[in-house]
Short mmCIF file of C-alpha atoms and ligand atoms in Angstrom, two decimals:
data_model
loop_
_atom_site.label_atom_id
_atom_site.label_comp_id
_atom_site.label_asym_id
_atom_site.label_seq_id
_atom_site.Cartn_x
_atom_site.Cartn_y
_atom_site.Cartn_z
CA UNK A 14 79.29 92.62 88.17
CA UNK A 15 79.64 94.11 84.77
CA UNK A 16 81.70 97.54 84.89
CA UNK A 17 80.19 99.84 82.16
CA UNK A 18 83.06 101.97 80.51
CA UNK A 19 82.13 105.39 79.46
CA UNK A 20 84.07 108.00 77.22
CA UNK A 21 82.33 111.39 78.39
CA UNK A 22 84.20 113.72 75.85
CA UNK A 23 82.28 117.32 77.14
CA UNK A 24 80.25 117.44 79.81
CA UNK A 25 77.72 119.58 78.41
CA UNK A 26 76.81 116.69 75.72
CA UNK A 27 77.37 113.57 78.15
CA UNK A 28 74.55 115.39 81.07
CA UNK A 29 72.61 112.40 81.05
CA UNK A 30 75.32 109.81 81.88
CA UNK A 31 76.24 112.34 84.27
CA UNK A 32 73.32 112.02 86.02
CA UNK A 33 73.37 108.33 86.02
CA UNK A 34 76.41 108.12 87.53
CA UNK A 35 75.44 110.21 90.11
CA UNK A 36 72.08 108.22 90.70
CA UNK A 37 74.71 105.15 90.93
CA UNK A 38 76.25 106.51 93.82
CA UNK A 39 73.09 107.78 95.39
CA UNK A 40 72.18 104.00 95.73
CA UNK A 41 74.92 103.16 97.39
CA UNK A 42 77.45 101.98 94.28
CA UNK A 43 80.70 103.01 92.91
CA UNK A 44 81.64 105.21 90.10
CA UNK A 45 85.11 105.74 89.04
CA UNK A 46 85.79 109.42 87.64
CA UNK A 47 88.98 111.21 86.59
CA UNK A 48 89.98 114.63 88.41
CA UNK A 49 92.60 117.01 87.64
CA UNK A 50 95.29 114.83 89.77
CA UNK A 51 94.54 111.14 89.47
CA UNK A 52 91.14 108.93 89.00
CA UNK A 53 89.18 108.60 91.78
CA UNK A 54 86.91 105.58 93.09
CA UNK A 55 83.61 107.56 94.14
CA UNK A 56 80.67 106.89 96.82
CA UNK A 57 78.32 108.44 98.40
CA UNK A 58 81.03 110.07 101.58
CA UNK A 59 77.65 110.32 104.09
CA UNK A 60 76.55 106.67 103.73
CA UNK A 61 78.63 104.20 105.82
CA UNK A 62 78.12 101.07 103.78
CA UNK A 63 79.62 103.18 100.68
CA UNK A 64 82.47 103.25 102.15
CA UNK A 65 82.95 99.83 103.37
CA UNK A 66 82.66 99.01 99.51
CA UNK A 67 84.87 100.93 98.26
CA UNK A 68 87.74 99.41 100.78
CA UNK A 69 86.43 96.05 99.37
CA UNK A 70 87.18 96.76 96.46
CA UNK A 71 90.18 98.22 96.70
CA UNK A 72 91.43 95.80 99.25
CA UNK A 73 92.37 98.45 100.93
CA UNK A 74 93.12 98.47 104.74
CA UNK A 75 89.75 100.15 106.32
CA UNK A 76 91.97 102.57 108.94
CA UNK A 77 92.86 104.49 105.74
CA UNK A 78 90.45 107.35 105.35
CA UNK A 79 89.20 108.64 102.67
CA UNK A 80 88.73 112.41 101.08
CA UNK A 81 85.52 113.71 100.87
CA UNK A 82 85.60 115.73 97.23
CA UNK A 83 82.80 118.31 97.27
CA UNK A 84 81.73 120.93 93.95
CA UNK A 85 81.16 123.73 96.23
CA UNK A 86 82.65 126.27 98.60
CA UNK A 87 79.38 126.07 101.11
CA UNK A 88 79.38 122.73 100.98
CA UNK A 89 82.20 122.45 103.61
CA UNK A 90 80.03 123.92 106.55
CA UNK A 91 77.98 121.43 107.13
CA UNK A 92 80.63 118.18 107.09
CA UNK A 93 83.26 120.11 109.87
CA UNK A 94 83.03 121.22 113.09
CA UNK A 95 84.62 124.93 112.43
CA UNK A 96 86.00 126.80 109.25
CA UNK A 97 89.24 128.46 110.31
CA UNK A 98 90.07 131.49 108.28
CA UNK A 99 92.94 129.61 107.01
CA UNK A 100 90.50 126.84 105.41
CA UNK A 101 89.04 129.85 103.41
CA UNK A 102 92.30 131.62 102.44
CA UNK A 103 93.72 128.46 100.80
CA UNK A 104 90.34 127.26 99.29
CA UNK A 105 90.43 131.24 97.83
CA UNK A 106 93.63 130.70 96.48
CA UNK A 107 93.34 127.24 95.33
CA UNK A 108 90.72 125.19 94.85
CA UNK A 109 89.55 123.54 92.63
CA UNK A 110 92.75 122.49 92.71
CA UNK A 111 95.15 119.75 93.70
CA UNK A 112 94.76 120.27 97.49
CA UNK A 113 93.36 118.82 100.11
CA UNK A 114 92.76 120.18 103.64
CA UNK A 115 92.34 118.26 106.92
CA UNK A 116 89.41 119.94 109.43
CA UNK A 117 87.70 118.22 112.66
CA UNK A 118 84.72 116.42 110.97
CA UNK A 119 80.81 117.13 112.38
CA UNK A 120 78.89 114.06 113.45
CA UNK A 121 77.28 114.18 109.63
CA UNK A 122 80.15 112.47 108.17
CA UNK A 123 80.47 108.80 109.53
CA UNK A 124 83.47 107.28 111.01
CA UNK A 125 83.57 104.79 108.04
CA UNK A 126 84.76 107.25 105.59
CA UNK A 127 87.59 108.95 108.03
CA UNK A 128 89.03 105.40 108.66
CA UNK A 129 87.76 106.06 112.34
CA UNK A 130 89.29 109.28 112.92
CA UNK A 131 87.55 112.71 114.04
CA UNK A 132 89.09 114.73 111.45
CA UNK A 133 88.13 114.87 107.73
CA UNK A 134 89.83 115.37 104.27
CA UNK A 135 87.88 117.47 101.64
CA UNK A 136 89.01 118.68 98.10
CA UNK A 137 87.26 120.52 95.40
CA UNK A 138 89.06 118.87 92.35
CA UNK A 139 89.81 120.94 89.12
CA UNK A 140 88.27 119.02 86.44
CA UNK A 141 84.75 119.83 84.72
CA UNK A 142 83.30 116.58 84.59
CA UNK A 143 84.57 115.95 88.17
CA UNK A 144 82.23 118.65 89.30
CA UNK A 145 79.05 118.34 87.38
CA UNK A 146 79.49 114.44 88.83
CA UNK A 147 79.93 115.42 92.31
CA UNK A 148 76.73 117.70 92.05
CA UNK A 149 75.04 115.11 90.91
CA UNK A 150 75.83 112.51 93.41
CA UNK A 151 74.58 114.69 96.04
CA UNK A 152 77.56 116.76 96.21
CA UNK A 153 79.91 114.76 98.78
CA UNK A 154 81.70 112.28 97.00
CA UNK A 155 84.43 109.76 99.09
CA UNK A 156 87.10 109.15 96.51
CA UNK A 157 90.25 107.39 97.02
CA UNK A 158 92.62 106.79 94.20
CA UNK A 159 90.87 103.98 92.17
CA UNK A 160 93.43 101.80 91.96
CA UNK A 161 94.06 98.29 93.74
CA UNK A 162 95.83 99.14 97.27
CA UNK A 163 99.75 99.16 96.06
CA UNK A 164 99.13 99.57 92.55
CA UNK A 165 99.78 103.07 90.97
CA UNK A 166 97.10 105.62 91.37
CA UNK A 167 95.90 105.43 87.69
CA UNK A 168 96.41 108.33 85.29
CA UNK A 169 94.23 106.76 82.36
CA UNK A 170 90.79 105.31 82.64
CA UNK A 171 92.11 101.83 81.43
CA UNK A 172 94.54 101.08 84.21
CA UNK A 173 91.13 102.07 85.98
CA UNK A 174 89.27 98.99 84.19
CA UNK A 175 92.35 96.74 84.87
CA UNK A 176 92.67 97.21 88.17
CA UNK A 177 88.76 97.61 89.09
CA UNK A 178 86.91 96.29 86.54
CA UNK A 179 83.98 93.57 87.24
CA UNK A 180 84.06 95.18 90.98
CA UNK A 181 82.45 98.62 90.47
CA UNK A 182 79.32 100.06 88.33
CA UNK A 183 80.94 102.59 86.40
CA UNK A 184 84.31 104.16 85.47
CA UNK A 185 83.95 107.31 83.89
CA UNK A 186 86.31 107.71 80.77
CA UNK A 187 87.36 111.70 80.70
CA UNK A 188 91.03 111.08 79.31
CA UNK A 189 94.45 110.92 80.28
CA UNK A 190 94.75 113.43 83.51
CA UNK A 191 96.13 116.43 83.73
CA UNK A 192 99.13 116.17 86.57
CA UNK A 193 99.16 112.97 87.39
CA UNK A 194 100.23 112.66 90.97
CA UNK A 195 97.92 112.84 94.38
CA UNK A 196 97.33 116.41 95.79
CA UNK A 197 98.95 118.20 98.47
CA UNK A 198 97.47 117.11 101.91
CA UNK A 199 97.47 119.99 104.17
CA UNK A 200 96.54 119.17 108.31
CA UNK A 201 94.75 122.52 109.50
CA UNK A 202 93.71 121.10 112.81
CA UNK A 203 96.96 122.05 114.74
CA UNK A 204 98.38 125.90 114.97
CA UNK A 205 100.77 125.57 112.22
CA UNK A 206 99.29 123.68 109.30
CA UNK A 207 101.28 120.56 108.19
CA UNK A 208 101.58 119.51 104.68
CA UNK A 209 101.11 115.47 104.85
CA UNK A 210 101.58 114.50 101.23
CA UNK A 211 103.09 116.75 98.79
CA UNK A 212 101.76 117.60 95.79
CA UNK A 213 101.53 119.96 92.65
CA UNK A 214 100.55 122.69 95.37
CA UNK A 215 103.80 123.38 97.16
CA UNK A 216 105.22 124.55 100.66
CA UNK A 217 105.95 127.96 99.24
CA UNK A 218 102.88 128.11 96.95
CA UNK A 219 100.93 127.70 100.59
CA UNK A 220 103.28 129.62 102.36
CA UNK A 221 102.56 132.65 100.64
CA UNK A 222 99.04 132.53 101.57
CA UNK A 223 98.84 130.97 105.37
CA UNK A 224 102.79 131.85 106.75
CA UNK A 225 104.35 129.78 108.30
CA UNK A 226 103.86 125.74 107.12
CA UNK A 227 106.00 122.47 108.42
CA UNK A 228 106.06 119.26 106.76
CA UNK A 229 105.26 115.85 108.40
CA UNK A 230 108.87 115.02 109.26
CA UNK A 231 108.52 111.46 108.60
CA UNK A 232 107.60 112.22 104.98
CA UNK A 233 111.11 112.74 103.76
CA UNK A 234 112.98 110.44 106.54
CA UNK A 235 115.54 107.63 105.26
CA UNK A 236 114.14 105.04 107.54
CA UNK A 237 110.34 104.93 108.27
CA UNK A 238 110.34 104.42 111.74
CA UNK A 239 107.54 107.29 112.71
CA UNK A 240 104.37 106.28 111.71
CA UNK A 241 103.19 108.90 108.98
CA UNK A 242 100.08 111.43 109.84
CA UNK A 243 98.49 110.52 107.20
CA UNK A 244 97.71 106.79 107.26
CA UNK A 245 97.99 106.04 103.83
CA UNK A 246 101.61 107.24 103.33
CA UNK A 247 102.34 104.33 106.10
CA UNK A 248 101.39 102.10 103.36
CA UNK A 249 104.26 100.69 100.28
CA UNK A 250 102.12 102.63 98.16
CA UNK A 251 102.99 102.69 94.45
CA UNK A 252 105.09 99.80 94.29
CA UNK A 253 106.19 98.58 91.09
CA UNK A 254 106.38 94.55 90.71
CA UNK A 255 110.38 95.49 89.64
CA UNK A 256 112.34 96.54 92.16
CA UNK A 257 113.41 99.65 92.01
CA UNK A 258 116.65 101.83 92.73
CA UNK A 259 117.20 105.69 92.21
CA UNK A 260 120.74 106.78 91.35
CA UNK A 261 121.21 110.26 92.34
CA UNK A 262 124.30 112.63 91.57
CA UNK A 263 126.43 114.10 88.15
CA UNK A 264 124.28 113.13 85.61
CA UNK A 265 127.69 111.51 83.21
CA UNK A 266 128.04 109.05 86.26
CA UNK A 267 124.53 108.67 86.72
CA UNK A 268 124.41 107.20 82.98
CA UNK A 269 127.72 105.00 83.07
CA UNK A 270 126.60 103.47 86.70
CA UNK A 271 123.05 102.65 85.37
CA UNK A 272 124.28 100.98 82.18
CA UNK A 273 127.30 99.19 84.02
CA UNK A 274 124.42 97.68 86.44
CA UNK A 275 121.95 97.25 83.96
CA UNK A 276 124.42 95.34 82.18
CA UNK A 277 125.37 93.13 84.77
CA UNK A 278 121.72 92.16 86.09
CA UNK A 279 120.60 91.49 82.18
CA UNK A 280 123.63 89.01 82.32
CA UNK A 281 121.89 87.42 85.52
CA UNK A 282 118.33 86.99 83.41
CA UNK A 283 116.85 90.01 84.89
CA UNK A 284 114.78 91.96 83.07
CA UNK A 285 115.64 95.81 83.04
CA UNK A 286 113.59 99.27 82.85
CA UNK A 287 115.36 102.83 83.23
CA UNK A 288 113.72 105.84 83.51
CA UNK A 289 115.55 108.67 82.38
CA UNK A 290 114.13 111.75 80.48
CA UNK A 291 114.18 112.90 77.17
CA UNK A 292 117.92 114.27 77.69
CA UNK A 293 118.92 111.56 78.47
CA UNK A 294 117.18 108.31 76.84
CA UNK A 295 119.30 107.49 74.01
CA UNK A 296 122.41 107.08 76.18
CA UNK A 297 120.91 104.34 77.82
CA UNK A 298 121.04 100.55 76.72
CA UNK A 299 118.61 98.16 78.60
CA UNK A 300 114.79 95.90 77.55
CA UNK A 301 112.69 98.94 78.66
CA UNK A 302 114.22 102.53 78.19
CA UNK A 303 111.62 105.18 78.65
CA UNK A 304 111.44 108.78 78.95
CA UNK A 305 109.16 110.95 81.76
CA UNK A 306 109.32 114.01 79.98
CA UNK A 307 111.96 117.43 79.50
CA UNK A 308 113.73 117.51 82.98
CA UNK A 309 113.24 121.35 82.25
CA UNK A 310 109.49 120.73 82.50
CA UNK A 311 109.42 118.81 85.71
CA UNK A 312 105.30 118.56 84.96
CA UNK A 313 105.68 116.41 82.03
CA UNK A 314 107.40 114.17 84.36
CA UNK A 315 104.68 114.16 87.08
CA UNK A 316 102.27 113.37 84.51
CA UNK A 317 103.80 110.44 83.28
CA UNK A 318 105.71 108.53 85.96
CA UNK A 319 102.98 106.15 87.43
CA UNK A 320 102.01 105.31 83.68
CA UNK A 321 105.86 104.22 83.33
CA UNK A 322 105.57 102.11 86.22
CA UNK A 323 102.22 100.29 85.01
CA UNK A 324 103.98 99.88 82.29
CA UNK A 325 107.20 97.95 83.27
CA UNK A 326 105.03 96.11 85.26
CA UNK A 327 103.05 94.76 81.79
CA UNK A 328 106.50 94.44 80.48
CA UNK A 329 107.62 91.65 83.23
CA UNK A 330 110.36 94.30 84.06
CA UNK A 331 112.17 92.61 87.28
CA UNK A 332 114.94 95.33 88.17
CA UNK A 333 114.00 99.27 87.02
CA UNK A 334 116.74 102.02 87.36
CA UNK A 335 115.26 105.63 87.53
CA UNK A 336 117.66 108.84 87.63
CA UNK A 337 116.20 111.52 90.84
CA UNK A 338 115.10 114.75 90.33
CA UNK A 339 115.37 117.92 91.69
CA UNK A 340 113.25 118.81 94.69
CA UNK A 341 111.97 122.10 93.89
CA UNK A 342 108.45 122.72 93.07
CA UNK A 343 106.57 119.50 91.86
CA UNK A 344 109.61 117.63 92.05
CA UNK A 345 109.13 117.26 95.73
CA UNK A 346 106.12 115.28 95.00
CA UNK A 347 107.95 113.52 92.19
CA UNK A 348 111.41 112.22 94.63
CA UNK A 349 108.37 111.40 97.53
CA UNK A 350 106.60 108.68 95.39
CA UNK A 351 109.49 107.80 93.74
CA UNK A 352 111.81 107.20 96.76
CA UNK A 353 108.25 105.23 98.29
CA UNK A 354 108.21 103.00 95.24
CA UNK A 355 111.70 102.37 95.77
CA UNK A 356 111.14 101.25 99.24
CA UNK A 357 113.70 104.19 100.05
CA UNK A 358 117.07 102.76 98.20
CA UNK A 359 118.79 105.55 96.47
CA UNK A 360 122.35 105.39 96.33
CA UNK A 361 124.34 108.69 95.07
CA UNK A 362 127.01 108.01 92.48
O1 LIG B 20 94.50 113.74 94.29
C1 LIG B 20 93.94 113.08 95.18
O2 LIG B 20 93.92 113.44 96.36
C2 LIG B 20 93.20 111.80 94.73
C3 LIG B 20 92.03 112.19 93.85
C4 LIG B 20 91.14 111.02 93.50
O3 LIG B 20 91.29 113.23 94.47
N1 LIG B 20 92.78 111.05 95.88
C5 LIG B 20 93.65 110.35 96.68
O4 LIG B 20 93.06 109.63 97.69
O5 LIG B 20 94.84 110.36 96.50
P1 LIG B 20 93.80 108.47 98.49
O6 LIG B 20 92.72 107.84 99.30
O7 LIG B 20 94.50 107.58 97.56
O8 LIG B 20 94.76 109.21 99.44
C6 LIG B 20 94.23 109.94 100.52
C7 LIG B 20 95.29 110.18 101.56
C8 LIG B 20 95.68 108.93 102.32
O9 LIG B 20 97.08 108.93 102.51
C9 LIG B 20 94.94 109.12 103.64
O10 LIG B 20 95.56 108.45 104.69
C10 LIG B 20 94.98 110.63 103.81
O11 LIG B 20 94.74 111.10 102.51
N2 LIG B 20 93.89 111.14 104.69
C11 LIG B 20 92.57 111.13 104.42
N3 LIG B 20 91.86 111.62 105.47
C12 LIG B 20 92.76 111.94 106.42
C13 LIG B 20 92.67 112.48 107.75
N4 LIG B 20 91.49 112.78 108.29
N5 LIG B 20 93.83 112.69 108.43
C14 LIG B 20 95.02 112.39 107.87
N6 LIG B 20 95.17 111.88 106.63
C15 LIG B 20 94.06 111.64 105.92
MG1 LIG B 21 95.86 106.28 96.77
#
């Protein structure tokens, strides 16, 4: 299949790819479109066989549901059972936005997209041409990440093409994205809602709108034992093809121990990526140094951390060293796919 690439600069001059992208996935094909968070691999969320390709060609487990992204508040009655007056506080407060909320699905959405399960995940994404898409389609889009299953979610439309490309219709070119990592999950089927994934959208940040909020408490645990609520985070997601260890602790002995190892492993024939920030790149000496951004602008760092990792990847890196970060605010989100792609080794110098 031949995977037409399309740069849609404004949506307001680009209407008529719009609309053929959205006729795509009303005959049952794929479109890949960027949202405020990450590009997503769209289909048609009501048609079964939609979904089935769009595990295909993601190789992705089938289990693993799917979010349903919708352009519209109304749009939500008819896919759920019930809209508790907490699934209209946060959608007030954020969306579009990086969230997404968990509800008990109605019998309109099939079992395909929700991996099986009776509850569904919906998000109204924050990006123009992500909406004027989704309206198109027929206004209930099933997008997961739309990257191969371990890969990066992809935060420019290229790693889109070179992880997809040949397997789906189109990819939809709007640009590098905005913040770069998944949004917050939030489960509002039990009495206190529980934040699954976290994102740009924080406990406090939802806290201040709904009380009380708990996290999934295998989200943040050492050993991975409990199987995750959210099926996907069961997965090695993100994995780099280097393998990767986080050094945590006084930032002076953060530097010497990364060099001293880096040192050590170049001697063995490895190949060797840091990630440190702008404070702190030039102090390092390794193949690959590269910077995620200002550590005081913990954004800048969200945005570009999965391109870093696509990128040591290109770059044969074998062994990659990245310093931690603090766990306020996005940073949460940052340390949780970090310490994932690290398969959990951090060691604190
Ligand atoms: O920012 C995002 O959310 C991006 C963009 C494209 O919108 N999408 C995304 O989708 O990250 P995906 O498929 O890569 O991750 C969806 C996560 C998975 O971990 C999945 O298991 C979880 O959401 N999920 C989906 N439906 C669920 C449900 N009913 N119950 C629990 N977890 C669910
Ligand atoms: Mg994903």
């Amino acid at each position: 299949m031949k995977t037409e690439l399309i740069t849609v600069a404004e949506v307001d001059s680009c209407k008529e790819v719009i609309l053929r992208a959205g006729e795509i996935i009303r005959q049952g094909g794929l479109v890949a479109f960027p949202t405020e968070t990450v590009y997503g691999l769209g289909g048609d969320a009501l048609n079964p066989e939609s979904a089935q390709r769009i595990y295909a060609a993601k190789g992705r487990p089938s289990d693993n549901p799917l979010i349903i992204h919708i352009n519209q508040w109304e749009k939500i009655y008819p896919i759920v059972k019930a809209v508790p007056e907490s699934a209209k506080k946060i959608a007030d407060a954020f969306w579009p936005g990086p969230l997404t909320m968990i509800l008990e699905k109605s019998d309109m959405v099939p079992l395909a997209t929700t991996g099986g399960l009776p509850s569904v995940a919906i998000r109204m994404p924050n990006h123009s041409l992500a909406l004027a898409f989704i309206e198109a389609a027929g206004g209930y889009v099933a997008a997961p990440s739309a990257n191969l299953s371990g890969r990066p979610s992809p935060t420019l439309a290229k790693y889109v093409k070179e992880d997809l490309g040949g397997k789906i219709e189109m990819i939809l070119d709007g640009g590098q994205v905005g913040i770069g990592l998944e949004s917050t999950i939030v489960d509002l089927t039990s009495a206190t809602p529980i934040i699954l994934r976290p994102g740009y959208v924080t406990k406090s940040m939802l806290e201040e709108v709904l009380g009380e909020v708990t996290y999934d408490n295998t989200l943040f645990s050492d050993e991975e034992k409990e199987a995750p609520k959210a099926p996907g985070m069961k997965y090695r997601h993100y994995a780099p093809k280097g393998l990767l260890t986080i050094i945590a602790g006084d930032m002076e002995k953060v530097i010497s121990y990364i060099n001293k190892e880096a040192l050590q492993q170049e001697g063995k024939g490895e190949r060797v990526g840091i990630i440190g920030t702008s404070n702190t790149k030039n102090f390092y000496r390794a193949a690959s140094v590269k910077s995620a951004g200002n550590r005081a602008d913990e954004n800048s760092i969200a945005k570009e951390l999965y391109r870093i990792l696509r990128e040591f990847d290109d770059e044969g890196i074998t062994v990659i060293y990245s310093e931690a970060f603090d766990t306020d605010g996005i940073g949460q989100a940052i340390m949780n796919r970090l310490l994932k792609a690290a398969g959990h080794r951090k060691i604190t110098v």
